[in-house]
Coordinates of C-alpha atoms in Angstrom, one line a residue:
X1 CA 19.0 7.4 -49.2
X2 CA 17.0 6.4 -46.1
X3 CA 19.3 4.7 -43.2
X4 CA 17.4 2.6 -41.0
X5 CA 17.7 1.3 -37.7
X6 CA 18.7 -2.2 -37.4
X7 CA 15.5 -3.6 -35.8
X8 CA 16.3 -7.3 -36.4
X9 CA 19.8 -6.8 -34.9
X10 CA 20.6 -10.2 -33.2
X11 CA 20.7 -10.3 -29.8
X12 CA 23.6 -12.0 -28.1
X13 CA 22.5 -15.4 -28.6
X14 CA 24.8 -18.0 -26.8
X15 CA 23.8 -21.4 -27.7
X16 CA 19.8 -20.9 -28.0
X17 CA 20.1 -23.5 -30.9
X18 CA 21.0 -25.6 -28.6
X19 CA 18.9 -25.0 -25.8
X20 CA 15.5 -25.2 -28.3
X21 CA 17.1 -28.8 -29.4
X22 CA 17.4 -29.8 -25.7
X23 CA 14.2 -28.2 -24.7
X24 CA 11.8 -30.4 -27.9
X25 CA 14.1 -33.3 -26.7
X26 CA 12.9 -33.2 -23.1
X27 CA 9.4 -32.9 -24.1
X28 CA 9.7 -36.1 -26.6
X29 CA 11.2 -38.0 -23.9
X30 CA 8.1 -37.3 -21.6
X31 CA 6.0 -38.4 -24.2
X32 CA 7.4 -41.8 -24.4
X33 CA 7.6 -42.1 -20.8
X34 CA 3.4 -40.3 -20.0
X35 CA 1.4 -39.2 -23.0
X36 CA -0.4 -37.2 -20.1
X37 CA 2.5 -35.7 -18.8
X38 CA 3.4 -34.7 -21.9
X39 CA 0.2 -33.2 -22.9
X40 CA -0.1 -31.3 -19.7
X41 CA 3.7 -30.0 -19.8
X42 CA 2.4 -28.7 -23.3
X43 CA -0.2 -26.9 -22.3
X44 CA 1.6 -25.3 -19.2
X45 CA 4.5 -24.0 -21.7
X46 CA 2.0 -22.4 -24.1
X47 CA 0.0 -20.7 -21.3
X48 CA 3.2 -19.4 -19.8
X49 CA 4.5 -18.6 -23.6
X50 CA 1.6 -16.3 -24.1
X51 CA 1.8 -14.9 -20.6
X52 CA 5.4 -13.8 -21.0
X53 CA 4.8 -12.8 -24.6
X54 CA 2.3 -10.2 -23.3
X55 CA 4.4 -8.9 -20.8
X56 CA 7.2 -8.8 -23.3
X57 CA 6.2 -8.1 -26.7
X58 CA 7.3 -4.2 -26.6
X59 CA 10.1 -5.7 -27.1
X60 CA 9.8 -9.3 -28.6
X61 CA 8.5 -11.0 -31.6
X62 CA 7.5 -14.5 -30.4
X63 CA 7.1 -16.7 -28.0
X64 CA 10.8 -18.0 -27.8
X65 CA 12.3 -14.5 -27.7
X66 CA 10.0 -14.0 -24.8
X67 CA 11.4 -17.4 -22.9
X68 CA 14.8 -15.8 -23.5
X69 CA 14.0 -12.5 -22.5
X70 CA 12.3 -14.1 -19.3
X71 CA 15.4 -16.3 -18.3
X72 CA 17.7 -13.5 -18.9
X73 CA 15.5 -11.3 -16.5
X74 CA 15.6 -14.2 -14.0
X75 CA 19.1 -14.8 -14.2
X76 CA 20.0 -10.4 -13.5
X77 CA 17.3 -10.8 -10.8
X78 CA 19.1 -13.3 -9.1
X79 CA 22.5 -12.2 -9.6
X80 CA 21.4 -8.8 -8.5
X81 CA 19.9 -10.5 -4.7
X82 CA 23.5 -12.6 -4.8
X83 CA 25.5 -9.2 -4.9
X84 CA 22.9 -7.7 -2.2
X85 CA 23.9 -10.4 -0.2
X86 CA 27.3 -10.6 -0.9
X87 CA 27.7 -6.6 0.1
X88 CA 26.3 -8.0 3.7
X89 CA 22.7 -6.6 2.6
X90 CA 23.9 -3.1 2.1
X91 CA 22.4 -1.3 -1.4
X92 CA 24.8 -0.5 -4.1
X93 CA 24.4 3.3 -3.7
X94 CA 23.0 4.3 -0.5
X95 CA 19.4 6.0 -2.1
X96 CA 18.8 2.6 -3.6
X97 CA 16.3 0.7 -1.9
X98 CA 16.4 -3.2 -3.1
X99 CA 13.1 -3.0 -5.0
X100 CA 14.5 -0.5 -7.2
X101 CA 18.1 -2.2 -7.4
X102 CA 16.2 -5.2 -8.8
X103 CA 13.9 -3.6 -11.1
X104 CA 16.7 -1.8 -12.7
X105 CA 18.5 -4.7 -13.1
X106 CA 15.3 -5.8 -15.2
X107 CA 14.8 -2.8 -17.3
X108 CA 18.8 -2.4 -18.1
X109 CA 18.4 -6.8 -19.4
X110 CA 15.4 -5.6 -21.8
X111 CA 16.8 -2.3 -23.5
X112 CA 19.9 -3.6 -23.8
X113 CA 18.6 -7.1 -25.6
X114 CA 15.5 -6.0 -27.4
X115 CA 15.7 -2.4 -26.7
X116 CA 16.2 -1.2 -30.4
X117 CA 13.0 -2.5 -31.7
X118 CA 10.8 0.0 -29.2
X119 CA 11.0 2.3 -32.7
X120 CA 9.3 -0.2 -34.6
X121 CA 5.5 0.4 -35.3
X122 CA 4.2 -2.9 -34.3
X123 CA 6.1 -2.9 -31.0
X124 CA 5.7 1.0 -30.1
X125 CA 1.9 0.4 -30.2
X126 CA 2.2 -2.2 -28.0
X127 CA 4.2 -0.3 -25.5
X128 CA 1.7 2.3 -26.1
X129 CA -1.3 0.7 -25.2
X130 CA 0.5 -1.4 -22.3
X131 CA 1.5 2.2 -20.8
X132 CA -1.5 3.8 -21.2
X133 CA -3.6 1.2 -18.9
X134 CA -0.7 1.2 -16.7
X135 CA -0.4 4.8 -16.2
X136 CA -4.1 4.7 -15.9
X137 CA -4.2 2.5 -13.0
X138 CA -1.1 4.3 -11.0
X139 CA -2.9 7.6 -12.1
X140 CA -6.2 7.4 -10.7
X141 CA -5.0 5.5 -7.7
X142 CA -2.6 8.7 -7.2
X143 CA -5.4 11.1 -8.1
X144 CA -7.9 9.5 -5.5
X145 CA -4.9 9.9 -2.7
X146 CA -4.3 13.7 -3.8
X147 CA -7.6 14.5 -4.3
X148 CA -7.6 15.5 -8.5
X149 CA -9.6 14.4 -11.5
X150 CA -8.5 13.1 -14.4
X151 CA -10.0 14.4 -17.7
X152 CA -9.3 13.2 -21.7
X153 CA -9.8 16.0 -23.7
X154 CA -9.7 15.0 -28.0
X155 CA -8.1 17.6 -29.7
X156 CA -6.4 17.4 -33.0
X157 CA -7.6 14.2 -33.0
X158 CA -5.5 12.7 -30.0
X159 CA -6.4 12.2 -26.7
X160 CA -4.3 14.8 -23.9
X161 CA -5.5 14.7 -20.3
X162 CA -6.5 17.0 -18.2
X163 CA -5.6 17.0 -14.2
X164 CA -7.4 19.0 -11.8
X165 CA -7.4 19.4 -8.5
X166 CA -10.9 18.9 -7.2
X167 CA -13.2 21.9 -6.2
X168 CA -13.3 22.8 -3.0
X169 CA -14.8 26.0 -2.8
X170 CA -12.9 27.7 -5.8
X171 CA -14.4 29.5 -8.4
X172 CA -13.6 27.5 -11.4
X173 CA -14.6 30.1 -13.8
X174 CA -11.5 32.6 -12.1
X175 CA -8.9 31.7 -14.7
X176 CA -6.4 34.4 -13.4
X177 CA -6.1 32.1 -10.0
X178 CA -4.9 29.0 -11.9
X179 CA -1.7 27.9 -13.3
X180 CA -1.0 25.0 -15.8
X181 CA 2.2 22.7 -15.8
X182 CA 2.1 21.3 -19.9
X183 CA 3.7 18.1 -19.4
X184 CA 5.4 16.6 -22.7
X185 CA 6.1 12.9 -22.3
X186 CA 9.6 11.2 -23.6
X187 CA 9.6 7.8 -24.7
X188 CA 12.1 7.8 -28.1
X189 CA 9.1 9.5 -30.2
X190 CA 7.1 6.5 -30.6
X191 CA 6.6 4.9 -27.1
X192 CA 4.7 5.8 -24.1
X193 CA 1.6 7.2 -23.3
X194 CA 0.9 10.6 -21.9
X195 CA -1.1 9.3 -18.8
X196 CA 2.0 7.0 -18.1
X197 CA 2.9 10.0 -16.0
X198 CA -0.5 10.9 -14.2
X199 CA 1.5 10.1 -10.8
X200 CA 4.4 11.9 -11.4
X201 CA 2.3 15.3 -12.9
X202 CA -0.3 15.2 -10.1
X203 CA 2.2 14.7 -7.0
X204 CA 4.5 17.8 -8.9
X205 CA 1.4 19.4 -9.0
X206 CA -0.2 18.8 -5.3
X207 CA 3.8 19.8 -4.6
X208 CA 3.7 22.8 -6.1
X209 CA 0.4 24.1 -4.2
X210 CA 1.7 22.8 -1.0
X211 CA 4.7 25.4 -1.4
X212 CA 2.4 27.9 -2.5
X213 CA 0.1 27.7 0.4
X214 CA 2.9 28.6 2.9
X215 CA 4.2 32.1 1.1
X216 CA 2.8 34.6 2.8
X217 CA 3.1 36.9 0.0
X218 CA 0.3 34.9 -2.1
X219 CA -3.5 36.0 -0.5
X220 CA -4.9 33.4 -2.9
X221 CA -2.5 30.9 -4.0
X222 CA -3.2 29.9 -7.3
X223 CA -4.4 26.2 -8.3
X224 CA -2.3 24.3 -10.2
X225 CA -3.3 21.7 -13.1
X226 CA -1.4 19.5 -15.7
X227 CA -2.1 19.5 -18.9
X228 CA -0.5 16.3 -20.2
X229 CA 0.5 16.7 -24.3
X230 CA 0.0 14.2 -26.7
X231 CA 1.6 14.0 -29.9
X232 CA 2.0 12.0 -33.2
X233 CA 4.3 9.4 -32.8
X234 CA 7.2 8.0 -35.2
X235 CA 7.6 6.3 -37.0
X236 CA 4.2 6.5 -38.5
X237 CA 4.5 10.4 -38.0
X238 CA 8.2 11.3 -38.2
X239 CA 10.1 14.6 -37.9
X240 CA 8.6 17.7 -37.2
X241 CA 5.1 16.2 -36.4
X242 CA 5.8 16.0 -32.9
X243 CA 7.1 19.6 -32.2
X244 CA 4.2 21.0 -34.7
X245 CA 1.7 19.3 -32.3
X246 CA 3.1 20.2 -29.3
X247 CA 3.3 23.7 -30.6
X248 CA -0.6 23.6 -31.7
X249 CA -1.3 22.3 -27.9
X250 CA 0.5 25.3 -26.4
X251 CA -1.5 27.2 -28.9
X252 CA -5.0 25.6 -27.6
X253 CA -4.3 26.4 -24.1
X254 CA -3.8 30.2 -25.0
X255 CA -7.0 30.2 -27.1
X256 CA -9.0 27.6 -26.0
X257 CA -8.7 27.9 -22.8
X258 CA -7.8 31.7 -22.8
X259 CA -4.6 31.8 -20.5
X260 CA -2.0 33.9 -20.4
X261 CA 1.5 32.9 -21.4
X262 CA 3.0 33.5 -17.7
X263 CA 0.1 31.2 -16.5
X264 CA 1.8 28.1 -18.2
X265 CA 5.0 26.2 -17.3
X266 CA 6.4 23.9 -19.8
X267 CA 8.3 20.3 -18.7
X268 CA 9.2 17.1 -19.7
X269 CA 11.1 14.6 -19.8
X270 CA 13.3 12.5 -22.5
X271 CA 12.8 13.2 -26.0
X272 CA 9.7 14.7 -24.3
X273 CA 12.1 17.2 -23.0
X274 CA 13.9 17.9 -26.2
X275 CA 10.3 18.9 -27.8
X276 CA 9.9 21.6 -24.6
X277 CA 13.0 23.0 -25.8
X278 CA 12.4 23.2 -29.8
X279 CA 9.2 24.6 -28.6
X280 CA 10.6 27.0 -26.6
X281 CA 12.5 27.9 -30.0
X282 CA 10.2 27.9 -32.2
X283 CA 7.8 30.3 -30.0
X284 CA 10.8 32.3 -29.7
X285 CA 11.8 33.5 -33.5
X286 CA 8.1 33.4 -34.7
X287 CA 6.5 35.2 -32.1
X288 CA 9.1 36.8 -30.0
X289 CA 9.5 37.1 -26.0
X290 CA 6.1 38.1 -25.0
X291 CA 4.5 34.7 -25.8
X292 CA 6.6 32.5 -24.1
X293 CA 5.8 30.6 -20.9
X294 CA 6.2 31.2 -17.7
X295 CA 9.3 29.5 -17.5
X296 CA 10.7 25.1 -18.3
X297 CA 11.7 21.9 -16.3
X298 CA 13.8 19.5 -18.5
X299 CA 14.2 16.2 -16.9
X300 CA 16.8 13.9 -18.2
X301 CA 16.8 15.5 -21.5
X302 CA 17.8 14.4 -24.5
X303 CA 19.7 17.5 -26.4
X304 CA 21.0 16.3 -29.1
X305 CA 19.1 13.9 -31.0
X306 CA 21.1 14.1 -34.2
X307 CA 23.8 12.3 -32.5
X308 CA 22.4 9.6 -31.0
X309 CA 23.4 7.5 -33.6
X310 CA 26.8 8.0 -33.8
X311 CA 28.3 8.7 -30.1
X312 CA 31.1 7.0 -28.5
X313 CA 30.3 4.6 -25.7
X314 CA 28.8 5.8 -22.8
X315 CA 29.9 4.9 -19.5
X316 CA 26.5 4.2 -18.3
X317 CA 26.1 0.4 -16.6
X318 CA 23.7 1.4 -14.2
X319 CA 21.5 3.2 -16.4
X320 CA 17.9 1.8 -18.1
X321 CA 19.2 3.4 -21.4
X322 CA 21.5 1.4 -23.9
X323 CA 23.3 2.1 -26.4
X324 CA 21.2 0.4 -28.8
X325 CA 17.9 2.1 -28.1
X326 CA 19.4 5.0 -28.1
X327 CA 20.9 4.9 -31.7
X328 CA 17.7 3.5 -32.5
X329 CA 15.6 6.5 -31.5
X330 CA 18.0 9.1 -32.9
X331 CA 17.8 6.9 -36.5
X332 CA 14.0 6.5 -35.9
X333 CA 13.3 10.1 -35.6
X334 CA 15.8 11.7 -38.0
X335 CA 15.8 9.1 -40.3
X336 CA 18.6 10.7 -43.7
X337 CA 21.5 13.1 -42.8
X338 CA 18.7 16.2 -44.7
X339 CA 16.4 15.4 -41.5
X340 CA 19.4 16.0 -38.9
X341 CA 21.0 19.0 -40.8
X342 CA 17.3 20.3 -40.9
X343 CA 16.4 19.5 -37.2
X344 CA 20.0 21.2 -36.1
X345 CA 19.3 24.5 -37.8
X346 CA 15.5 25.0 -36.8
X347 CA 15.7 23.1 -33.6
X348 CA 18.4 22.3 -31.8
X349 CA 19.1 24.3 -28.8
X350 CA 22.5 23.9 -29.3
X351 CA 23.0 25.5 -32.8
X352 CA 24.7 28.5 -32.2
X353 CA 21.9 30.6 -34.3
X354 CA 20.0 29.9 -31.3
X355 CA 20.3 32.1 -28.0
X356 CA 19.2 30.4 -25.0
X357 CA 19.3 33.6 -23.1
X358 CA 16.5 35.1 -24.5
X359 CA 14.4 32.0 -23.4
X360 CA 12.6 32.2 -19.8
X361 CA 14.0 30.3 -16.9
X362 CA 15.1 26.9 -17.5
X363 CA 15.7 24.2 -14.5
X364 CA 17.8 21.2 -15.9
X365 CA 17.3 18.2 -13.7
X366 CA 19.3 14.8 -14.5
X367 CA 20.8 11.8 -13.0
X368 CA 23.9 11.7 -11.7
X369 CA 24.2 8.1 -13.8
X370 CA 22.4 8.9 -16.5
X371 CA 23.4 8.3 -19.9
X372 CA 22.4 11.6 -20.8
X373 CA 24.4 13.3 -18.3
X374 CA 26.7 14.5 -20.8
X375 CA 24.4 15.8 -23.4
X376 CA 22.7 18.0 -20.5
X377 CA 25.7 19.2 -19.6
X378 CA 26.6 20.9 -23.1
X379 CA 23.2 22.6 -23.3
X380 CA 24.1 24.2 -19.7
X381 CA 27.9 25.1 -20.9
X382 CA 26.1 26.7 -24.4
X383 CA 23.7 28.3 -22.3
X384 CA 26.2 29.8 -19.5
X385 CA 29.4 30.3 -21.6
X386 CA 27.8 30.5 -24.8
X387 CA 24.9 32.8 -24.8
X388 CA 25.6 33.8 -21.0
X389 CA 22.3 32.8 -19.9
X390 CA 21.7 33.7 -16.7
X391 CA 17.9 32.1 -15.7
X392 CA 19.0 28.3 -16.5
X393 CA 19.3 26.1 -13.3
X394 CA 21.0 22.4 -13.6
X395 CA 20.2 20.2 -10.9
X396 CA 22.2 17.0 -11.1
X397 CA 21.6 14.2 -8.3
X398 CA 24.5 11.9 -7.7
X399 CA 23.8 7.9 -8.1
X400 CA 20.6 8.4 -9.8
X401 CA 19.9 6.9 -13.5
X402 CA 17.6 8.4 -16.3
X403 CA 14.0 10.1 -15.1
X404 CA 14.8 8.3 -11.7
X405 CA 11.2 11.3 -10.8
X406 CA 9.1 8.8 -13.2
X407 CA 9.6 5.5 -10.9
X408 CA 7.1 5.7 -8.2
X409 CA 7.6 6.6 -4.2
X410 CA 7.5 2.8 -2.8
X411 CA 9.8 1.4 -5.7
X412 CA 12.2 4.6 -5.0
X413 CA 11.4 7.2 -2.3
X414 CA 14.1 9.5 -3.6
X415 CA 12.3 10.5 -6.7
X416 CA 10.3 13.0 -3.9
X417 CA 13.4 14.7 -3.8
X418 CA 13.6 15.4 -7.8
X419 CA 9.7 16.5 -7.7
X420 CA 10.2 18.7 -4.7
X421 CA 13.3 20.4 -6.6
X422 CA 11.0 21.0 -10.0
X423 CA 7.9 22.4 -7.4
X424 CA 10.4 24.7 -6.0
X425 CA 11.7 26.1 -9.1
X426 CA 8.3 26.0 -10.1
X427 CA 6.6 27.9 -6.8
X428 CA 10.2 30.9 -7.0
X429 CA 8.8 31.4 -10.5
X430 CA 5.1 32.0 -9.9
X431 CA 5.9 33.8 -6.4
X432 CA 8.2 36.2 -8.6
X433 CA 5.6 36.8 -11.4
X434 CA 2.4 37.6 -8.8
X435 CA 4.7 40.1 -7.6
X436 CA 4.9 41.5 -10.8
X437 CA 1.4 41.4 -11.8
X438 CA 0.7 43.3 -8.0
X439 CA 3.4 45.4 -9.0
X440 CA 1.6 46.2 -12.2
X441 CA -2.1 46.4 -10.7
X442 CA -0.8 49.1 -8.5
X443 CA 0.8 51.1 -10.9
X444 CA -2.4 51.0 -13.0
X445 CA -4.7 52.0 -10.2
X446 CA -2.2 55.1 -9.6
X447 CA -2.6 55.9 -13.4
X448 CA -6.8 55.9 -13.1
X449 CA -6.5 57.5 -10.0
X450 CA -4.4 60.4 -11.2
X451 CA -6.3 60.3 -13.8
X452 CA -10.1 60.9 -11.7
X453 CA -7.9 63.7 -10.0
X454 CA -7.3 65.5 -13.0
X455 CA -11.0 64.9 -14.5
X456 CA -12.5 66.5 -11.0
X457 CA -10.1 69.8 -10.9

């Protein structure tokens, strides 16, 4: 029997009754007193009803909802300036700038109102298409600063995107010399577009090549892309469609464009996150160790989706996750208790089938006030105490909420610090492979050489 998410879960309501009765009332009265005034105090409410229901409707269904949503917004906007104020305009945790304090404050008043529905077809398309122009706009502005292209590519009938950094002098055709970073968006499943995070993939990138450059121990440091995954979305596509595609994406980039596994480097973030690691998985028991990548960055992860509907209350206030959304997306994805059972047994990182340790490194990045916190910590205790993995990294940063690296540099100038983290990793793991591929070259031109030796005497 299917269990569903409660999409038309109320909201906590208050007296909107009686606010709609005192709001027609008002408008009555003004047409007694001006007919004008009236008909122009009409117009201006419908103009600002379909303004706020486009900024609004991932997550409302008409026009009213969107007022509410709007005053609600207002009302934590406010409230969060009165307690800036009030704290003699100190931020509430010292790597909060106010910007960010107040768009928080925002996000936290949508997913915990409306929050559920972003599982809903008609509403994740929205949010889909809103992110996608979004991310488009940030994107290119941050490719033009960092000096990348951006590139759709339609494969499997969706649209990835490819980020380059532009020529300068490089041999394009020298694959050997590059390295990808296969970016896997979050998003519950069903929200979000992969070139929502154009700005965060090319400054990891640009990162990652800055580091690079200054090893001595690199004559040619490699150039670094993002290859950003798309995937079939719930709930049109539920359970396993995402990890298959993600799979066949890693798949493309082998054949396609004829890389080496050890040229690739997985990450994500979110549910995003949780597909890296059932990939990871799944490359792992069908095809063994010699075709995995290079190595993983989970960011916020999600670990275990099959029990996002039924945890305890999280201690989470400052976070832009709720509890709502949350049991939303693990409903929305795994949809009948046969779904979870099946996703724990092939997928889940933490089924004890499934030994972490004979996956490549692993860095584990999340927020110190995340509302995932806890789930990342149990995939680090299965993967130290458990299968005494000895690659995987956590990196936890304190007063930080969920993929606090996503938000951009002038709304909060700490996410650098998260990026910089993930490029270090990133540049340790492609510093200690080159040394094994020189390592490996040498050794071979010893073998021909010995071998010429032999041939002459």
């Amino acid at each position: 029997m299917r269990e569903e998410a409660s999409p038309s879960a109320p909201p906590p309501a208050g007296n909107d009754r009686g606010l709609q009765l005192l709001l027609a009332g008002l408008l009555l009265s003004l047409a007694v007193v001006d007919i004008y005034l009236f008909l122009w105090s009409g117009v201006v409410i419908l103009a600002l009803s379909g303004f706020f229901l486009l900024l609004f409707a991932g997550f409302c269904s008409t026009p009213w909802e969107a007022w509410q949503l709007t005053g609600r917004v207002l009302t934590a906007v406010c409230l969060t300036f009165r307690a800036y104020r009030a704290r003699g305009y100190t931020p509430q945790y010292p790597e909060w700038p106010l910007q960010f304090e107040v768009l928080t404050a925002a996000m936290r008043v949508c997913t915990r109102t409306f929050g559920h529905r972003i599982v809903l077809e008609k509403h994740a398309r929205y949010i889909r298409r809103q992110s996608d122009v979004l991310g488009t706009l940030r994107g290119l502005l941050a490719c033009w600063r960092l000096g990348f292209t951006v590139q759709g590519v339609d494969v499997h009938g969706l649209e990835h995107v490819w980020l380059r950094r532009r020529s300068e002098g490089r041999d394009s055709s020298d694959k050997s010399s590059r390295i990808v970073v296969m970016y896997v968006h979050g998003g519950g499943y069903s929200a979000l577009s992969p070139r929502f995070h154009i700005d965060f993939c090319v400054t990891l990138a640009n990162r990652m090549m800055q580091l690079l450059a200054k090893d001595p121990s690199l004559e040619s440091p490699p150039q670094v892309d993002a290859f950003l995954v798309n995937y079939r979305k719930a709930p049109e596509s539920p359970y396993p469609a995402a990890e298959d595609d993600v799979l066949a994406m890693y798949g493309y980039l082998l054949h396609h464009e004829q890389l080496k596994p050890e040229q690739i480097l997985f990450a994500g973030d979110c549910t995003g996150a949780e597909l890296v690691l059932a990939t990871l998985l799944h490359l792992r028991s069908q095809h063994g160790p010699s075709n995995l990548p290079l190595g993983a960055i989970l960011a916020c992860p999600v670990v275990d989706v099959a029990a996002l509907h039924q945890e305890d209350a999280i201690n989470a206030e400052h976070c832009i996750l709720s509890a709502s959304m949350m049991r939303a997306i693990g409903l929305g994805y795994l949809s009948t208790a046969e779904t979870r059972e099946t996703w724990k047994r092939r997928s889940s990182a933490l089924h004890p089938d499934h030994d972490l340790s004979q996956l490549p490194p692993v860095f584990v990045q999340v927020g110190g006030l995340d509302y995932l916190l806890s789930q990342a910590r149990r995939l680090m205790e299965k993967a130290a105490t458990m299968d005494q993995a000895t690659q995987w990294e956590i990196d936890v940063h304190d007063n930080m909420p969920h993929v606090f690296t996503s938000f951009p540099a002038f709304v909060l100038p700490y996410a650098n610090v998260g990026i910089h983290r993930m490029a270090e990793f990133s540049a340790r793991l492609i510093i200690s492979q080159n040394k094994v591929d020189r390592q490996e070259v040498k050794s071979h031109q010893k073998a021909e050489d010995a071998g010429s030796s032999s041939i002459a005497a």
